[in-house]
């Protein structure tokens, strides 16, 4: 999986995201991310999308969790149980689409009103946001509406030059994922994707008075310039990246294979260190890492191994003053530590400790500068900034505002910059800009007058005692003016997989719900990453049921403390979060009234038994290997949502799925919906009482969009449909 979600910690990637969606699974918010059309994901320098779980979180799209999508030919898995043939599959698909077309009419008016409200909030709170300006030498680069612009850094008159246009270059319908600029700024490498697929194409443009497309390389995941005219890139096939190539743009152009990963559990990507001294080839499974170095001064030499892979040891590297700075889980406790070693002696036996995290502290992100290192940490629900000064060997710790639940580095700062800029946000607080000055050793809020301050929302942090006495964090938001909270609708969020945190960034629809009196609860259950690597390990493989126990304890505590009650409670989850959400519907359906799932992973056992699927082997470190371990098979079967459906009174369920989803097979969702409907009807016929409540089981299959990416309009419609469903079911 690629771990380049956020700067160094995100796989040493300093990726730049204009909108909150890329920074976590889009799946982790209620529905899709709401984003204006003007900006798309733009990873400006180093590559949320694949390898070992970095402190921040795994790149979303490597998991049964999130993906982004270019049209590719995808062979759909055939049914082996419900449908015996592709024909039956098509009949089921057509039947579900017709069913949704009929049902959707009853939500039309409410959906329209919700859309209008979200658009109003979007205009109110995002109009001031700009595409990030990335300084490179004496120029500044940025992207808007499918164009890449360049201006002089000292030009305050707004003069810009167009370097690239998706439409003018013949790539209409694609969006810009990320760019790389060659050191001499003669070449521009741009990855383009459609919203319906995973694979991207890398377009190499020669910058000049009239930009010229030099080459288009298909199926590329990550890429970096080693020198002015030497580009390294990884090829992607069936969601896997295992080959690294080098291509030149000299007079004698050629391409050669540089590295091949033989282990199907590992995913390969490329990263360039902040000082541009090395390219790193990063081969990562979900629990183990291996890094190779390419000296940018000698790009044609063979890669040099940093440290051979050691089972259970994750590490990522940066470079400063002939030393490698290594972010690693090596040693006890098995949480992230910052270590260093000389470039001449990179083996694990030479690693020296620089900084170790305290217990139950989450390293969210790390940014390297010439003489400093900034760590963004989370402990007991609060965010902290730790600044390590390499020259004075001092560490300064600053607690960030208590309302903040998430942060975002604004753009990749220059290696020599004296200031680090970032934004703080929460699901109900729009981003606010802050700056830390290394010279002044202080933190300054750069308040913008046009950004309204949310004053009527109260944030509460709770701890629920799980079945084994473990304390599980919950973050709760509600309107300060609300009375009788036990009568208010409650929306519970859960994920609990891959060491990924719940998405706590600002969402207009969340603020809308708060204004309407809803309560929002985020359950940080085991399997996620909120309390560090151990928190994830305690909720995966043979510990997966702990996440279910955590979720139950959280919901019960909320009700006990007077936050709503079962008949006003809804649950939302996406992708792998569907495992815990679906499981609690089987085990404790009386706790909730309605549930919304987005591309949910609900057929764990059947999926993990089919090793021909793109991610099944790679995912064994998260779910286990039921083919090789009978105990594992029985354990998965014990919690798998599909296998535990039984006739009983279920909550109403709304599922959004995508025809082009390569990560969560649509066949599994169809099986789940068919079986769930049958169970609810069987229960209704057995009780036989007049007026019995029959839950609505709705499946909305989207022909466009994919596991992680949708257009602005599609995302808006999806959010509005989900909220319309919840409002009707909870009768609010």
XYZ file of C-alpha atoms in Angstrom:
732
model
C 0.000 0.000 0.000
C 1.264 3.421 -0.620
C 1.787 5.454 2.452
C 2.094 8.879 0.991
C -0.898 10.542 2.497
C 0.685 13.388 4.295
C 4.223 14.633 3.959
C 6.857 12.511 5.646
C 4.541 10.605 7.885
C 2.180 9.919 5.086
C 4.793 7.885 3.446
C 7.281 10.744 3.273
C 5.147 12.303 0.684
C 4.349 15.964 1.214
C 1.248 15.506 -0.888
C -0.949 18.557 -1.229
C -4.705 18.317 -0.965
C -7.041 21.142 -1.669
C -10.021 19.573 -0.088
C -10.439 17.300 2.866
C -11.378 14.243 0.918
C -7.979 12.991 -0.069
C -6.610 13.253 3.360
C -8.697 10.303 4.565
C -10.973 7.852 3.039
C -13.741 9.730 1.407
C -15.623 6.770 2.736
C -15.036 7.834 6.286
C -17.338 10.789 6.180
C -21.068 10.361 6.065
C -21.013 10.063 2.349
C -18.805 11.585 -0.239
C -16.574 14.513 0.265
C -18.135 17.754 -0.741
C -15.719 19.646 -2.892
C -15.952 22.454 -5.408
C -15.167 21.565 -8.973
C -12.288 23.981 -9.172
C -9.804 21.776 -7.338
C -8.783 18.182 -7.544
C -6.246 16.164 -5.643
C -2.827 17.523 -6.429
C 0.092 15.743 -4.867
C 2.732 18.250 -5.806
C 5.834 16.514 -4.787
C 5.854 13.160 -3.280
C 3.297 10.948 -3.253
C -3.464 9.008 0.237
C -2.794 6.213 -1.598
C -0.717 2.819 -0.953
C 1.908 0.844 1.378
C 2.665 0.374 5.039
C 0.547 2.275 7.481
C 2.400 5.480 8.166
C 1.786 7.267 11.411
C -0.929 9.329 9.853
C -2.788 6.578 8.087
C -2.521 4.353 5.123
C -3.102 5.701 1.785
C -6.677 5.212 1.554
C -6.983 3.558 -1.753
C -4.841 0.560 -1.054
C -7.356 -1.004 1.221
C -10.826 -2.335 0.934
C -11.304 1.243 1.947
C -10.735 3.921 -0.511
C -9.608 4.368 -3.982
C -9.480 6.935 -6.602
C -10.100 6.406 -9.946
C -9.010 6.336 -15.455
C -11.167 4.013 -17.306
C -9.807 0.512 -17.173
C -11.203 -2.775 -18.285
C -12.355 -4.617 -15.228
C -13.449 -8.228 -15.243
C -16.204 -8.579 -12.744
C -16.151 -11.497 -10.378
C -18.823 -14.077 -11.104
C -21.301 -15.227 -8.509
C -20.631 -18.617 -7.004
C -23.491 -18.791 -4.531
C -26.460 -16.519 -5.210
C -25.862 -16.138 -8.927
C -24.627 -19.042 -10.967
C -23.831 -16.925 -13.996
C -23.078 -13.455 -15.233
C -26.595 -13.369 -16.645
C -28.116 -13.693 -13.197
C -25.756 -11.024 -11.941
C -26.981 -8.651 -14.645
C -30.577 -9.468 -13.812
C -29.975 -8.671 -10.137
C -28.182 -5.466 -11.041
C -31.023 -4.371 -13.311
C -33.600 -5.278 -10.667
C -31.829 -3.217 -8.012
C -31.497 -0.239 -10.331
C -35.197 -0.363 -11.177
C -36.070 -0.688 -7.504
C -33.988 2.369 -6.633
C -35.520 4.407 -9.451
C -38.961 3.782 -7.956
C -37.954 4.411 -4.348
C -35.904 7.534 -5.088
C -39.019 9.467 -6.091
C -40.163 9.598 -2.478
C -36.881 11.278 -1.470
C -36.719 13.745 -4.360
C -38.133 16.879 -2.696
C -36.249 16.400 0.574
C -33.028 15.635 -1.280
C -33.397 18.865 -3.245
C -33.789 20.949 -0.072
C -30.775 19.311 1.554
C -28.643 19.923 -1.543
C -29.536 23.593 -1.524
C -28.597 23.907 2.143
C -25.241 22.161 1.668
C -24.428 24.317 -1.339
C -25.243 27.406 0.702
C -22.872 26.309 3.466
C -20.229 25.377 0.937
C -20.344 28.846 -0.567
C -20.222 30.400 2.894
C -17.267 28.464 4.251
C -15.098 27.603 1.245
C -15.198 30.726 -0.909
C -12.002 32.009 0.703
C -10.016 28.826 0.023
C -7.496 28.907 -2.787
C -5.547 26.251 -4.570
C -2.216 25.927 -2.773
C 0.636 27.903 -4.244
C 3.778 25.793 -4.442
C 7.048 27.665 -4.651
C 9.737 26.026 -6.767
C 12.842 28.131 -7.224
C 11.723 31.576 -8.351
C 8.328 30.404 -9.567
C 4.992 29.513 -8.024
C 2.815 26.714 -9.424
C -0.861 25.970 -8.826
C -3.810 24.136 -10.398
C -7.406 25.183 -10.975
C -10.157 23.745 -13.166
C -7.854 21.348 -14.974
C -5.205 23.999 -15.707
C -1.693 24.167 -14.277
C -0.453 27.738 -13.925
C 2.929 29.276 -13.250
C 3.756 32.768 -11.998
C 6.826 34.554 -10.685
C 7.184 34.341 -6.923
C 7.642 38.106 -6.604
C 4.820 39.012 -9.005
C 1.963 40.660 -7.121
C 0.100 41.719 -10.270
C -1.495 38.356 -10.947
C 0.388 37.572 -14.151
C 0.219 33.839 -14.817
C 1.252 31.460 -17.578
C -0.690 28.327 -18.535
C 1.567 25.267 -18.591
C -1.007 22.547 -19.020
C -4.700 22.143 -19.750
C -6.485 18.803 -19.649
C -8.921 19.903 -22.355
C -6.473 21.665 -24.648
C -4.035 18.756 -24.415
C -6.733 16.283 -25.396
C -7.425 14.795 -21.955
C -10.989 16.005 -21.511
C -12.783 14.331 -18.621
C -9.600 13.541 -16.704
C -8.484 15.331 -13.580
C -5.017 16.202 -12.336
C -3.874 13.966 -9.505
C -0.357 15.292 -8.931
C 2.561 16.958 -10.651
C 6.346 16.768 -10.520
C 8.530 19.547 -11.878
C 12.046 18.733 -13.021
C 14.827 20.473 -11.022
C 15.623 22.851 -13.914
C 11.875 23.451 -14.509
C 12.081 22.359 -18.150
C 9.741 19.383 -17.775
C 6.376 18.919 -16.120
C 5.181 15.420 -15.206
C 1.436 15.229 -14.536
C -0.709 12.252 -13.576
C -4.248 12.227 -14.936
C -7.157 10.055 -13.839
C -10.847 9.690 -14.480
C -13.259 9.291 -11.603
C -14.257 5.758 -12.580
C -10.996 3.899 -12.195
C -7.708 3.460 -10.375
C -4.991 3.656 -12.980
C -3.508 6.997 -13.985
C -1.493 8.104 -16.978
C 1.659 10.183 -16.555
C 1.933 12.973 -19.119
C 5.397 14.475 -19.644
C 5.251 18.025 -21.002
C 8.208 20.089 -22.142
C 7.687 23.577 -20.774
C 8.190 26.411 -23.228
C 6.387 29.242 -24.984
C 4.233 26.490 -26.474
C 4.195 23.467 -24.119
C 4.693 20.172 -25.941
C 3.599 16.729 -24.766
C 6.738 14.598 -24.994
C 5.356 11.302 -23.755
C 2.331 9.639 -22.158
C 3.096 6.708 -19.868
C 0.018 4.588 -19.019
C -0.736 2.867 -15.713
C 1.560 4.909 -13.484
C 1.169 5.312 -9.732
C 4.094 7.361 -8.383
C 6.909 9.205 -10.148
C 9.824 11.489 -9.284
C 12.551 13.373 -11.132
C 16.036 12.193 -10.163
C 17.722 14.841 -12.318
C 16.714 17.404 -14.929
C 15.991 14.687 -17.495
C 15.755 11.374 -15.623
C 12.377 10.253 -14.301
C 11.662 7.236 -12.103
C 8.152 5.799 -11.923
C 6.157 2.793 -10.702
C 3.730 0.903 -12.916
C 0.334 -0.170 -11.606
C -1.678 -3.213 -12.643
C -4.758 -4.628 -10.915
C -4.233 -2.290 -7.950
C -0.673 -3.533 -7.482
C 2.607 -1.660 -7.901
C 5.622 -3.940 -8.023
C 7.894 -2.570 -10.769
C 10.058 0.563 -10.823
C 11.269 1.992 -14.133
C 13.718 4.715 -15.103
C 13.192 6.737 -18.283
C 15.391 9.459 -19.753
C 14.600 12.573 -21.782
C 18.092 13.082 -23.138
C 19.043 12.903 -26.812
C 19.185 9.135 -26.496
C 15.900 8.298 -24.828
C 15.478 4.914 -23.196
C 13.546 3.171 -20.443
C 14.707 0.322 -18.230
C 13.403 -1.769 -15.352
C 15.176 -0.854 -12.108
C 13.417 -2.861 -9.389
C 10.832 -5.647 -9.114
C 9.022 -6.697 -5.957
C 8.375 -10.442 -5.829
C 6.104 -10.600 -2.764
C 2.419 -10.039 -3.628
C 1.780 -8.610 -0.154
C 4.057 -5.631 -0.852
C 3.324 -2.425 -2.730
C 6.044 -0.206 -4.183
C 6.162 3.555 -4.529
C 8.797 6.263 -4.983
C 9.567 9.291 -2.846
C 12.071 12.139 -3.137
C 13.706 13.409 0.049
C 13.084 17.025 0.974
C 16.632 18.086 0.083
C 16.417 16.179 -3.244
C 19.520 14.172 -2.404
C 17.875 10.750 -2.735
C 14.973 8.999 -4.349
C 13.655 6.209 -2.171
C 12.071 3.016 -3.480
C 9.654 2.016 -0.752
C 8.340 -1.528 -0.657
C 5.709 -1.982 2.014
C 3.193 -4.491 3.220
C 0.775 -3.482 5.946
C 3.229 -4.507 8.656
C 6.701 -4.519 7.115
C 8.906 -2.115 5.114
C 12.018 -2.113 2.974
C 13.663 0.968 1.460
C 16.245 1.327 -1.325
C 18.142 4.558 -2.082
C 18.913 6.113 -5.454
C 21.514 8.878 -5.279
C 20.184 11.751 -7.386
C 23.785 12.761 -8.137
C 24.304 9.348 -9.764
C 20.861 8.337 -11.075
C 22.144 5.480 -13.230
C 23.746 3.563 -10.374
C 21.931 0.593 -8.862
C 19.690 1.245 -5.823
C 21.301 0.682 -2.412
C 19.432 -1.159 0.342
C 18.907 0.730 3.616
C 17.797 -2.218 5.754
C 16.498 -5.625 4.673
C 12.856 -6.176 5.525
C 12.264 -7.522 9.015
C 8.839 -8.935 9.761
C 6.760 -6.489 11.761
C 9.166 -3.543 11.366
C 7.905 -0.494 9.462
C 10.296 2.268 8.475
C 10.383 5.344 6.229
C 13.389 7.577 5.608
C 14.332 11.213 5.083
C 17.780 12.778 4.635
C 19.660 15.633 6.285
C 23.392 16.380 6.401
C 24.527 12.909 5.301
C 22.269 11.268 7.869
C 19.114 9.305 7.280
C 16.272 10.195 9.617
C 14.216 7.060 10.029
C 10.632 6.948 11.195
C 10.170 3.391 12.424
C 8.301 0.966 14.649
C 11.572 -0.856 15.449
C 12.171 -1.606 19.133
C 9.923 -1.620 22.180
C 7.315 -0.404 22.533
C 6.250 -1.082 18.932
C 5.161 2.505 18.285
C 6.741 5.055 15.981
C 10.127 6.504 16.868
C 12.401 8.932 15.068
C 15.902 7.509 14.673
C 18.946 8.397 12.605
C 21.925 6.714 10.963
C 24.811 7.762 8.759
C 24.308 7.324 5.019
C 27.487 5.234 5.091
C 26.079 2.807 7.709
C 22.327 2.450 7.290
C 21.788 -0.974 8.882
C 19.398 -1.328 11.800
C 22.284 -1.959 14.206
C 23.416 1.643 13.582
C 20.078 3.340 14.199
C 20.216 5.878 17.027
C 17.138 7.113 18.859
C 16.230 10.780 18.361
C 12.704 10.847 19.778
C 10.198 8.248 21.046
C 6.470 8.800 21.416
C 4.775 8.515 24.768
C 2.345 5.671 25.358
C -1.033 5.971 23.590
C 0.219 8.884 21.509
C -0.559 8.979 17.811
C 1.933 10.462 15.360
C -0.314 12.072 12.772
C 2.306 13.723 10.612
C 5.926 14.767 10.473
C 7.586 17.465 8.396
C 11.353 17.795 7.953
C 13.120 21.145 7.554
C 16.810 21.995 7.286
C 17.371 22.426 11.026
C 14.049 21.354 12.513
C 11.507 18.590 12.518
C 7.853 19.181 13.317
C 5.676 16.371 14.671
C 1.908 16.597 14.822
C 0.703 14.379 17.664
C -2.591 13.338 19.176
C -3.032 12.261 22.775
C -6.215 11.939 24.817
C -8.166 13.486 21.952
C -6.057 16.674 21.848
C -3.583 17.747 19.167
C -0.012 18.763 19.939
C 2.865 20.262 17.999
C 6.326 18.986 18.909
C 9.248 20.898 17.407
C 12.641 19.193 17.424
C 15.611 21.548 16.925
C 18.517 19.539 15.505
C 21.155 22.189 16.250
C 20.248 22.913 19.887
C 18.938 19.385 20.523
C 15.836 20.851 22.169
C 12.171 19.854 21.945
C 9.271 22.249 22.334
C 5.723 20.928 22.832
C 2.677 23.093 22.127
C -0.920 22.072 22.746
C -3.184 23.161 19.894
C -6.711 24.566 20.466
C -8.977 22.013 22.104
C -11.695 22.378 19.456
C -9.312 21.095 16.769
C -9.713 17.458 15.714
C -7.665 17.384 12.515
C -4.901 19.295 10.828
C -3.674 19.745 7.286
C -0.291 20.991 6.141
C -1.060 23.733 3.649
C 1.544 22.973 1.040
C 4.995 21.575 0.864
C 7.215 24.227 2.434
C 10.674 24.749 1.069
C 13.363 22.780 2.852
C 14.963 26.019 4.080
C 11.722 27.693 5.133
C 11.666 29.359 8.566
C 7.894 28.910 8.958
C 5.535 25.944 8.863
C 1.966 26.717 7.808
C -0.979 24.429 8.519
C -4.718 24.437 9.058
C -6.745 23.155 11.988
C -10.293 21.939 11.591
C -12.991 19.628 12.935
C -16.099 18.085 11.347
C -18.036 21.228 12.309
C -15.284 23.882 12.280
C -14.075 25.265 8.933
C -10.285 25.293 8.464
C -8.370 28.022 10.301
C -4.809 28.878 9.326
C -1.865 28.757 11.731
C 1.874 29.330 11.383
C 4.767 28.166 13.506
C 7.914 30.316 13.286
C 11.231 28.604 13.980
C 12.926 31.968 14.514
C 10.382 33.246 17.027
C 9.581 29.834 18.506
C 5.894 30.620 18.596
C 2.548 29.699 17.100
C 0.402 32.350 15.440
C -3.177 32.074 14.227
C -3.548 33.868 10.933
C -7.231 34.583 11.299
C -9.163 35.538 8.210
C -12.039 37.908 8.854
C -14.132 36.314 6.145
C -14.066 32.891 7.859
C -17.071 32.725 10.192
C -16.324 31.287 13.631
C -18.596 28.482 14.804
C -19.747 29.426 18.300
C -22.813 27.271 18.968
C -21.223 23.813 18.863
C -20.037 21.995 21.956
C -17.330 19.309 21.784
C -17.270 16.531 24.382
C -14.670 13.765 24.702
C -15.789 10.566 26.419
C -14.319 7.171 27.285
C -16.457 4.032 26.975
C -15.475 0.864 28.841
C -15.375 -2.068 26.416
C -16.017 -5.725 27.206
C -12.381 -6.301 28.265
C -12.278 -3.064 30.330
C -10.365 -1.150 27.637
C -11.316 2.539 27.491
C -12.455 3.604 24.015
C -12.456 7.312 23.028
C -15.564 8.988 21.657
C -15.748 12.536 20.262
C -19.218 14.084 20.483
C -20.523 17.305 18.888
C -23.876 18.910 19.608
C -25.595 22.279 19.452
C -25.079 24.241 22.657
C -28.650 25.528 22.415
C -30.198 22.063 22.198
C -32.483 20.986 25.019
C -33.550 17.435 25.868
C -30.647 15.786 24.104
C -32.216 12.366 24.689
C -34.840 13.308 22.084
C -32.365 14.515 19.468
C -31.210 12.433 16.485
C -27.761 10.881 16.881
C -25.443 9.976 14.008
C -22.676 7.548 15.030
C -19.519 7.199 12.916
C -17.228 4.161 12.918
C -14.385 2.699 10.878
C -11.911 0.560 12.851
C -9.545 -0.958 10.275
C -6.077 -0.638 8.732
C -4.878 1.717 11.450
C -6.797 4.529 9.751
C -8.333 7.315 11.811
C -11.890 8.462 11.374
C -12.086 11.493 9.119
C -12.387 14.479 11.444
C -12.007 17.224 8.837
C -14.644 19.854 8.137
C -17.764 18.801 6.247
C -20.547 21.188 5.399
C -23.198 18.512 5.912
C -21.976 17.900 9.465
C -22.364 21.565 10.342
C -25.824 21.532 8.796
C -26.823 18.650 11.055
C -25.501 20.451 14.147
C -27.498 23.547 13.233
C -30.589 21.332 12.957
C -30.036 19.897 16.429
C -28.394 16.570 15.594
C -25.730 14.952 17.774
C -22.621 13.628 16.015
C -20.527 10.903 17.669
C -17.198 9.555 16.391
C -16.261 6.198 17.932
C -12.490 5.646 17.809
C -12.593 1.872 18.142
C -9.687 -0.570 18.029
C -8.519 -1.449 14.545
C -8.229 2.252 13.738
C -5.105 4.274 14.399
C -6.222 6.945 16.851
C -4.100 5.642 19.739
C -1.115 4.463 17.722
C 0.125 1.236 16.163
C -0.891 -0.917 19.127
C -4.489 0.323 18.844
C -4.581 -0.976 15.284
C -2.950 -4.295 16.126
C -5.435 -4.857 18.950
C -8.292 -4.669 16.429
C -7.126 -6.686 13.439
C -6.996 -10.372 12.480
C -7.910 -12.491 15.555
C -8.737 -9.302 17.499
C -11.363 -7.978 15.083
C -14.235 -8.705 17.483
C -12.731 -6.210 19.943
C -13.713 -3.429 17.551
C -17.293 -4.705 17.604
C -17.316 -4.781 21.400
C -15.890 -1.247 21.417
C -18.619 0.044 19.128
C -21.366 -1.502 21.242
C -19.879 0.007 24.408
C -19.708 3.442 22.772
C -23.329 3.469 21.631
C -24.571 2.180 24.986
C -22.601 4.859 26.867
C -23.988 7.602 24.631
C -27.542 6.491 25.360
C -26.794 6.090 29.067
C -25.483 9.668 29.269
C -28.593 11.022 27.572
C -27.281 11.477 24.069
C -30.374 10.400 22.123
C -31.932 6.924 22.325
C -32.122 3.881 20.001
C -35.155 5.013 17.986
C -33.363 8.265 17.087
C -29.927 6.709 16.501
C -28.323 6.114 13.105
C -24.981 4.574 12.209
C -22.786 5.502 9.250
C -19.730 3.728 7.882
C -17.923 3.125 4.636
C -15.742 0.546 2.994
C -14.016 -1.563 5.671
C -16.070 0.283 8.286
C -18.982 -1.731 6.941
C -17.596 -4.792 8.724
C -18.226 -3.414 12.220
C -21.407 -1.595 11.206
C -22.853 -4.716 9.592
C -21.721 -6.868 12.512
C -23.449 -4.753 15.161
C -26.651 -4.817 13.109
C -26.539 -8.612 13.431
C -25.554 -8.766 17.097
C -27.386 -5.752 18.583
C -29.905 -4.385 16.047
C -31.982 -2.825 18.825
C -29.304 -0.162 19.420
C -29.964 1.723 16.174
C -32.886 2.654 13.940
C -31.129 3.276 10.627
C -27.785 2.766 8.939
C -26.059 4.316 5.923
C -23.204 2.431 4.272
C -20.973 3.584 1.438
C -19.259 0.903 -0.667
C -19.280 -1.364 2.407
C -17.087 -4.416 2.878
C -19.739 -6.817 4.190
C -18.705 -10.183 2.739
C -15.314 -10.666 4.369
C -15.029 -14.443 4.263
C -15.984 -14.992 0.626
C -13.736 -12.150 -0.475
C -10.700 -13.330 1.473
C -11.189 -16.870 0.166
C -10.805 -15.647 -3.428
C -7.109 -14.993 -3.894
C -7.575 -14.046 -7.550
C -9.101 -10.745 -6.418
C -6.564 -7.884 -6.525
C -6.220 -7.230 -2.793
C -7.058 -10.522 -1.067
C -3.449 -11.629 -0.533
C -2.313 -8.139 0.446
C -5.171 -7.875 2.956
C -4.301 -11.074 4.846
C -2.256 -9.043 7.332
C -5.456 -7.203 8.274
C -8.078 -9.973 8.170
C -6.072 -13.203 8.277
C -5.782 -16.068 5.788
C -8.875 -18.299 5.992
C -7.558 -20.635 3.290
C -4.474 -21.599 5.293
C -5.896 -21.350 8.812
C -9.129 -23.069 9.809
C -9.274 -21.133 13.092
C -9.048 -17.919 11.094
C -11.883 -19.073 8.843
C -14.106 -19.811 11.843
C -13.189 -16.507 13.463
C -14.043 -14.446 10.370
C -17.270 -16.383 9.975
C -18.137 -15.448 13.542
C -18.297 -11.701 12.764
C -18.672 -11.433 8.960
C -21.829 -9.348 8.323
C -23.032 -11.518 5.434
C -22.616 -14.836 7.224
C -24.417 -13.738 10.407
C -27.648 -12.379 8.954
C -30.657 -14.015 10.608
C -34.421 -13.400 10.809
C -34.839 -10.564 13.297
C -35.897 -6.932 13.436
C -33.144 -5.035 11.640
C -32.693 -1.266 11.328
C -33.386 0.299 7.954
C -30.334 0.273 5.708
C -29.276 2.487 2.795
C -26.257 1.303 0.805
C -24.465 3.161 -1.954
C -22.275 1.003 -4.197
C -20.356 1.581 -7.421
C -20.370 -0.480 -10.584
C -16.697 0.260 -11.184
C -15.530 -0.558 -7.661
C -12.440 -2.762 -7.810
C -11.837 -2.840 -4.069
C -15.195 -3.951 -2.726
C -16.765 -6.359 -5.241
C -20.315 -5.391 -6.086
C -21.283 -9.079 -6.082
C -20.681 -9.261 -2.329
C -22.915 -6.255 -1.701
C -25.667 -7.718 -3.875
C -25.476 -10.993 -1.951
C -25.654 -9.105 1.330
C -28.696 -7.033 0.314
C -30.587 -10.062 -1.012
C -29.958 -12.055 2.165
C -30.775 -9.113 4.464
C -34.071 -8.447 2.710
C -35.042 -12.101 2.965
C -34.223 -12.152 6.699
C -36.384 -9.082 7.403
C -39.308 -10.545 5.442
C -38.954 -13.915 7.181
C -38.992 -12.162 10.546
C -42.077 -10.161 9.577
C -43.952 -13.257 8.413
C -43.063 -15.180 11.583
C -44.262 -12.502 13.980
C -47.360 -12.005 11.880
C -48.625 -8.986 13.806
C -50.472 -6.235 12.012
C -48.626 -2.952 11.869
C -45.232 -4.573 12.372
C -42.449 -2.251 11.322
C -40.600 -3.564 8.267
C -37.229 -1.907 7.706
C -36.317 -0.395 4.361
C -33.338 -2.091 2.711
C -32.234 0.171 -0.144
C -29.351 -0.309 -2.560
C -28.305 2.630 -4.735
C -25.830 1.467 -7.397
C -23.940 4.311 -9.042
C -22.753 3.799 -12.614
C -20.305 6.684 -12.285
C -17.821 7.409 -9.550
C -15.623 4.895 -7.838
C -14.587 3.765 -4.384
C -13.052 7.111 -3.508
C -13.606 9.655 -6.239
C -16.760 11.272 -7.512
C -17.510 14.531 -9.211
C -18.705 17.447 -7.132
C -22.257 16.983 -8.341
C -22.264 13.235 -7.741
C -20.842 13.719 -4.244
C -23.429 16.349 -3.412
C -26.272 14.133 -4.625
C -24.958 11.199 -2.640
C -24.720 13.153 0.600
C -28.196 14.592 0.101
C -29.733 11.170 -0.600
C -28.173 9.693 2.529
C -29.405 12.506 4.739
C -32.870 12.419 3.208
C -33.045 8.704 4.018
C -31.913 9.233 7.624
C -34.333 12.081 8.224
C -37.261 10.010 7.014
C -36.272 6.936 9.001
C -35.668 8.865 12.225
C -38.704 11.062 11.525
C -36.857 14.342 12.127
